[in-house]
Amino acid sequence: MDMRLILLGPPGAGKGTQAKLLAEKFNIQQISTGDILRQAVKNKTKMGLKAKSYMDQGKLVPDNVVIGIIKDRLDNADCSKGFILDGFPRTIQQAESLSQALKQMEIDIDHLIDIEIGFDYLIRRLTGRWTCRECGEGYHKMSNPPKKKGVCDKCDGELYQRDDDKEETIQKRFEVYRKETEPLKDYYQKNGKLNAIKGDGGIQEIFSRITNLIT
């Protein structure tokens, strides 16, 4: 089945996890802008070299360069059966540029899925994450706690909480999301393809909601 999807939702909603599961189920490509940006730089493509020039100066890569890298990726034969855009677009401006690029390439998006999740639930989900300093094993105090508090089951290493998983950091990320990314809902609502699903519950539960929606 050909399938072209865009996943939206706040940080921590599980977009990356769901994109991976959907890519496997439908045999389509998961396209994370961070991954393809790094790959383009590594491969020294024309757009990759442009991106590197900004990155070397510590600057954000401009939208037009990111869009160029996305277009290059979508031109690959392995995207002919479909793809999932994970983590892009994040702003109205990016969405407009992406729509223009897809129109030029004669590509239609089949489904735009918004994973809705409340801030309080998000806080509980994200602040419960702990990581082993030694082996990198991940734990969650609610869904996957270690046998001994603060100690890794695998290597007895110390568990710590990453800065990204601290409440003040999550609060800032969520504020940026509300200001810059949440308006995308209204933007995409106009084309009639935006559907929202509840983002609470387990990974497979959320996955089932998405697949029921798009099949």
Tab-separated table of C-alpha atoms in Angstrom:
chain	number	residue	atom	x	y	z
A	1	MET	CA	0.000	0.000	0.000
A	2	ASP	CA	1.376	3.419	-0.976
A	3	MET	CA	1.303	5.755	2.005
A	4	ARG	CA	2.560	9.312	2.502
A	5	LEU	CA	2.186	10.625	6.023
A	6	ILE	CA	3.063	13.592	8.213
A	7	LEU	CA	3.056	13.140	11.990
A	8	LEU	CA	2.412	16.145	14.215
A	9	GLY	CA	2.365	16.466	17.984
A	10	PRO	CA	4.189	18.014	20.937
A	11	PRO	CA	7.681	16.982	22.059
A	12	GLY	CA	7.494	13.640	23.824
A	13	ALA	CA	4.286	12.567	22.073
A	14	GLY	CA	6.091	9.562	20.589
A	15	LYS	CA	6.221	10.666	16.939
A	16	GLY	CA	9.569	8.996	16.298
A	17	THR	CA	8.491	5.694	17.859
A	18	GLN	CA	5.212	5.634	15.937
A	19	ALA	CA	6.939	6.638	12.684
A	20	LYS	CA	9.309	3.672	13.036
A	21	LEU	CA	6.424	1.240	13.634
A	22	LEU	CA	4.437	2.624	10.694
A	23	ALA	CA	7.480	2.461	8.408
A	24	GLU	CA	7.915	-1.218	9.272
A	25	LYS	CA	4.229	-2.091	8.894
A	26	PHE	CA	3.722	-0.391	5.529
A	27	ASN	CA	7.282	-0.877	4.199
A	28	ILE	CA	7.789	2.842	3.661
A	29	GLN	CA	10.596	5.217	4.597
A	30	GLN	CA	10.815	7.082	7.903
A	31	ILE	CA	12.254	10.509	7.163
A	32	SER	CA	13.641	12.334	10.159
A	33	THR	CA	15.024	15.734	9.178
A	34	GLY	CA	17.859	15.413	11.695
A	35	ASP	CA	18.963	12.078	10.219
A	36	ILE	CA	18.798	13.133	6.561
A	37	LEU	CA	20.559	16.414	7.368
A	38	ARG	CA	23.477	14.552	8.947
A	39	GLN	CA	23.524	12.086	6.030
A	40	ALA	CA	23.589	14.886	3.431
A	41	VAL	CA	26.505	16.530	5.242
A	42	LYS	CA	28.336	13.187	5.456
A	43	ASN	CA	27.736	12.474	1.753
A	44	LYS	CA	28.822	16.017	0.813
A	45	THR	CA	25.792	16.602	-1.402
A	46	LYS	CA	25.230	20.092	-2.768
A	47	MET	CA	22.603	20.830	-0.117
A	48	GLY	CA	24.644	18.998	2.514
A	49	LEU	CA	27.613	21.293	1.907
A	50	LYS	CA	25.317	24.321	2.165
A	51	ALA	CA	23.968	23.022	5.461
A	52	LYS	CA	27.503	22.359	6.757
A	53	SER	CA	28.528	25.960	6.054
A	54	TYR	CA	25.810	27.161	8.463
A	55	MET	CA	26.454	24.433	11.025
A	56	ASP	CA	30.175	25.213	11.089
A	57	GLN	CA	29.278	28.785	12.053
A	58	GLY	CA	26.971	27.567	14.790
A	59	LYS	CA	23.919	28.834	12.915
A	60	LEU	CA	20.567	27.167	12.287
A	61	VAL	CA	20.240	25.627	8.832
A	62	PRO	CA	17.750	27.800	6.887
A	63	ASP	CA	14.392	26.334	5.903
A	64	ASN	CA	15.140	26.506	2.177
A	65	VAL	CA	18.224	24.303	2.645
A	66	VAL	CA	16.306	21.807	4.815
A	67	ILE	CA	13.542	21.683	2.201
A	68	GLY	CA	16.177	21.078	-0.482
A	69	ILE	CA	17.559	18.142	1.498
A	70	ILE	CA	14.040	16.729	1.973
A	71	LYS	CA	13.394	17.011	-1.781
A	72	ASP	CA	16.649	15.179	-2.526
A	73	ARG	CA	15.619	12.412	-0.117
A	74	LEU	CA	12.119	12.072	-1.567
A	75	ASP	CA	13.637	11.764	-5.047
A	76	ASN	CA	15.247	8.474	-4.011
A	77	ALA	CA	13.652	5.328	-5.440
A	78	ASP	CA	12.972	3.886	-1.983
A	79	CYS	CA	10.441	6.682	-1.348
A	80	SER	CA	8.362	5.828	-4.409
A	81	LYS	CA	6.004	3.658	-2.335
A	82	GLY	CA	5.679	6.192	0.439
A	83	PHE	CA	7.260	7.904	3.417
A	84	ILE	CA	6.597	9.380	6.847
A	85	LEU	CA	7.833	12.868	7.689
A	86	ASP	CA	8.776	12.817	11.357
A	87	GLY	CA	9.472	16.138	13.107
A	88	PHE	CA	8.899	18.400	10.107
A	89	PRO	CA	7.346	20.869	9.506
A	90	ARG	CA	7.500	22.742	12.814
A	91	THR	CA	6.296	26.178	11.737
A	92	ILE	CA	3.718	27.634	9.353
A	93	GLN	CA	6.538	28.976	7.174
A	94	GLN	CA	8.082	25.501	6.905
A	95	ALA	CA	4.667	24.006	6.115
A	96	GLU	CA	4.114	26.498	3.300
A	97	SER	CA	7.571	25.812	1.848
A	98	LEU	CA	7.019	22.062	2.126
A	99	SER	CA	3.599	22.276	0.414
A	100	GLN	CA	5.181	24.201	-2.434
A	101	ALA	CA	7.992	21.664	-2.798
A	102	LEU	CA	5.610	18.682	-2.742
A	103	LYS	CA	3.393	20.352	-5.329
A	104	GLN	CA	6.405	20.806	-7.634
A	105	MET	CA	7.232	17.118	-7.173
A	106	GLU	CA	3.577	16.140	-7.769
A	107	ILE	CA	3.404	14.399	-4.391
A	108	ASP	CA	0.191	14.312	-2.354
A	109	ILE	CA	0.140	13.688	1.390
A	110	ASP	CA	-2.415	10.994	2.229
A	111	HIS	CA	-2.791	11.636	5.940
A	112	LEU	CA	-1.723	14.258	8.461
A	113	ILE	CA	-1.937	12.803	11.953
A	114	ASP	CA	-1.835	14.912	15.087
A	115	ILE	CA	-0.912	12.971	18.233
A	116	GLU	CA	-2.709	14.928	20.948
A	117	ILE	CA	-1.405	14.760	24.494
A	118	GLY	CA	-1.986	17.007	27.511
A	119	PHE	CA	0.913	18.791	29.185
A	120	ASP	CA	0.304	17.181	32.603
A	121	TYR	CA	0.361	13.686	31.092
A	122	LEU	CA	3.463	14.623	29.075
A	123	ILE	CA	5.253	15.778	32.222
A	124	ARG	CA	4.526	12.463	33.959
A	125	ARG	CA	5.710	10.514	30.918
A	126	LEU	CA	8.922	12.431	30.287
A	127	THR	CA	10.101	13.221	33.816
A	128	GLY	CA	9.862	9.519	34.675
A	129	ARG	CA	12.691	8.641	32.266
A	130	TRP	CA	16.115	7.674	33.653
A	131	THR	CA	19.240	6.554	31.785
A	132	CYS	CA	22.285	4.499	32.793
A	133	ARG	CA	25.549	6.483	32.731
A	134	GLU	CA	27.536	3.363	31.857
A	135	CYS	CA	25.598	1.426	29.197
A	136	GLY	CA	22.866	3.892	28.194
A	137	GLU	CA	19.991	1.542	29.118
A	138	GLY	CA	16.723	3.434	29.549
A	139	TYR	CA	14.175	3.084	32.368
A	140	HIS	CA	10.874	4.658	33.369
A	141	LYS	CA	9.736	4.905	36.966
A	142	MET	CA	6.143	3.968	36.018
A	143	SER	CA	6.315	1.625	33.030
A	144	ASN	CA	9.818	0.139	33.274
A	145	PRO	CA	11.413	0.768	36.695
A	146	PRO	CA	14.808	-0.694	37.638
A	147	LYS	CA	14.820	-3.518	40.201
A	148	LYS	CA	16.900	-1.343	42.528
A	149	LYS	CA	16.238	2.401	42.646
A	150	GLY	CA	18.973	4.427	40.925
A	151	VAL	CA	20.882	1.346	39.719
A	152	CYS	CA	20.952	-0.237	36.250
A	153	ASP	CA	19.709	-3.842	36.077
A	154	LYS	CA	22.215	-4.711	33.338
A	155	CYS	CA	25.520	-3.288	34.545
A	156	ASP	CA	24.903	-1.804	38.029
A	157	GLY	CA	25.711	1.622	36.617
A	158	GLU	CA	24.298	4.810	38.112
A	159	LEU	CA	20.980	6.037	36.678
A	160	TYR	CA	20.623	9.732	35.951
A	161	GLN	CA	18.047	12.070	34.451
A	162	ARG	CA	19.053	13.852	31.256
A	163	ASP	CA	18.552	17.604	31.052
A	164	ASP	CA	15.988	16.997	28.280
A	165	ASP	CA	13.861	15.007	30.734
A	166	LYS	CA	13.780	17.622	33.507
A	167	GLU	CA	10.522	19.471	34.060
A	168	GLU	CA	11.904	22.983	33.434
A	169	THR	CA	13.378	21.896	30.084
A	170	ILE	CA	10.143	20.180	29.052
A	171	GLN	CA	8.187	23.307	30.031
A	172	LYS	CA	10.354	25.442	27.710
A	173	ARG	CA	10.034	22.963	24.817
A	174	PHE	CA	6.277	22.838	25.259
A	175	GLU	CA	6.042	26.647	25.253
A	176	VAL	CA	7.964	26.759	21.947
A	177	TYR	CA	5.634	24.076	20.578
A	178	ARG	CA	2.523	26.037	21.575
A	179	LYS	CA	3.840	29.212	19.996
A	180	GLU	CA	5.424	27.871	16.786
A	181	THR	CA	4.064	24.392	15.999
A	182	GLU	CA	0.543	24.146	17.390
A	183	PRO	CA	-0.761	26.701	14.802
A	184	LEU	CA	-0.040	24.020	12.158
A	185	LYS	CA	-3.270	22.309	13.224
A	186	ASP	CA	-5.348	25.195	11.862
A	187	TYR	CA	-3.154	25.433	8.763
A	188	TYR	CA	-3.604	21.754	7.879
A	189	GLN	CA	-7.245	21.602	8.972
A	190	LYS	CA	-8.107	23.653	5.897
A	191	ASN	CA	-7.097	20.875	3.490
A	192	GLY	CA	-9.363	18.361	5.206
A	193	LYS	CA	-6.652	15.744	5.761
A	194	LEU	CA	-5.779	16.435	9.393
A	195	ASN	CA	-6.930	13.822	11.904
A	196	ALA	CA	-6.240	13.809	15.624
A	197	ILE	CA	-5.675	10.745	17.793
A	198	LYS	CA	-5.272	10.500	21.558
A	199	GLY	CA	-1.617	10.187	22.542
A	200	ASP	CA	-2.125	8.730	26.022
A	201	GLY	CA	-1.673	5.032	26.719
A	202	GLY	CA	0.872	2.456	25.612
A	203	ILE	CA	2.894	2.433	22.398
A	204	GLN	CA	0.875	-0.377	20.775
A	205	GLU	CA	-2.392	1.218	21.836
A	206	ILE	CA	-1.463	4.484	20.105
A	207	PHE	CA	-0.175	2.557	17.085
A	208	SER	CA	-3.529	0.776	16.771
A	209	ARG	CA	-5.363	4.115	16.818
A	210	ILE	CA	-3.216	5.396	13.958
A	211	THR	CA	-3.488	2.258	11.808
A	212	ASN	CA	-7.262	2.104	12.332
A	213	LEU	CA	-7.448	5.678	11.148
A	214	ILE	CA	-5.407	5.314	7.979
A	215	THR	CA	-6.408	1.849	6.729
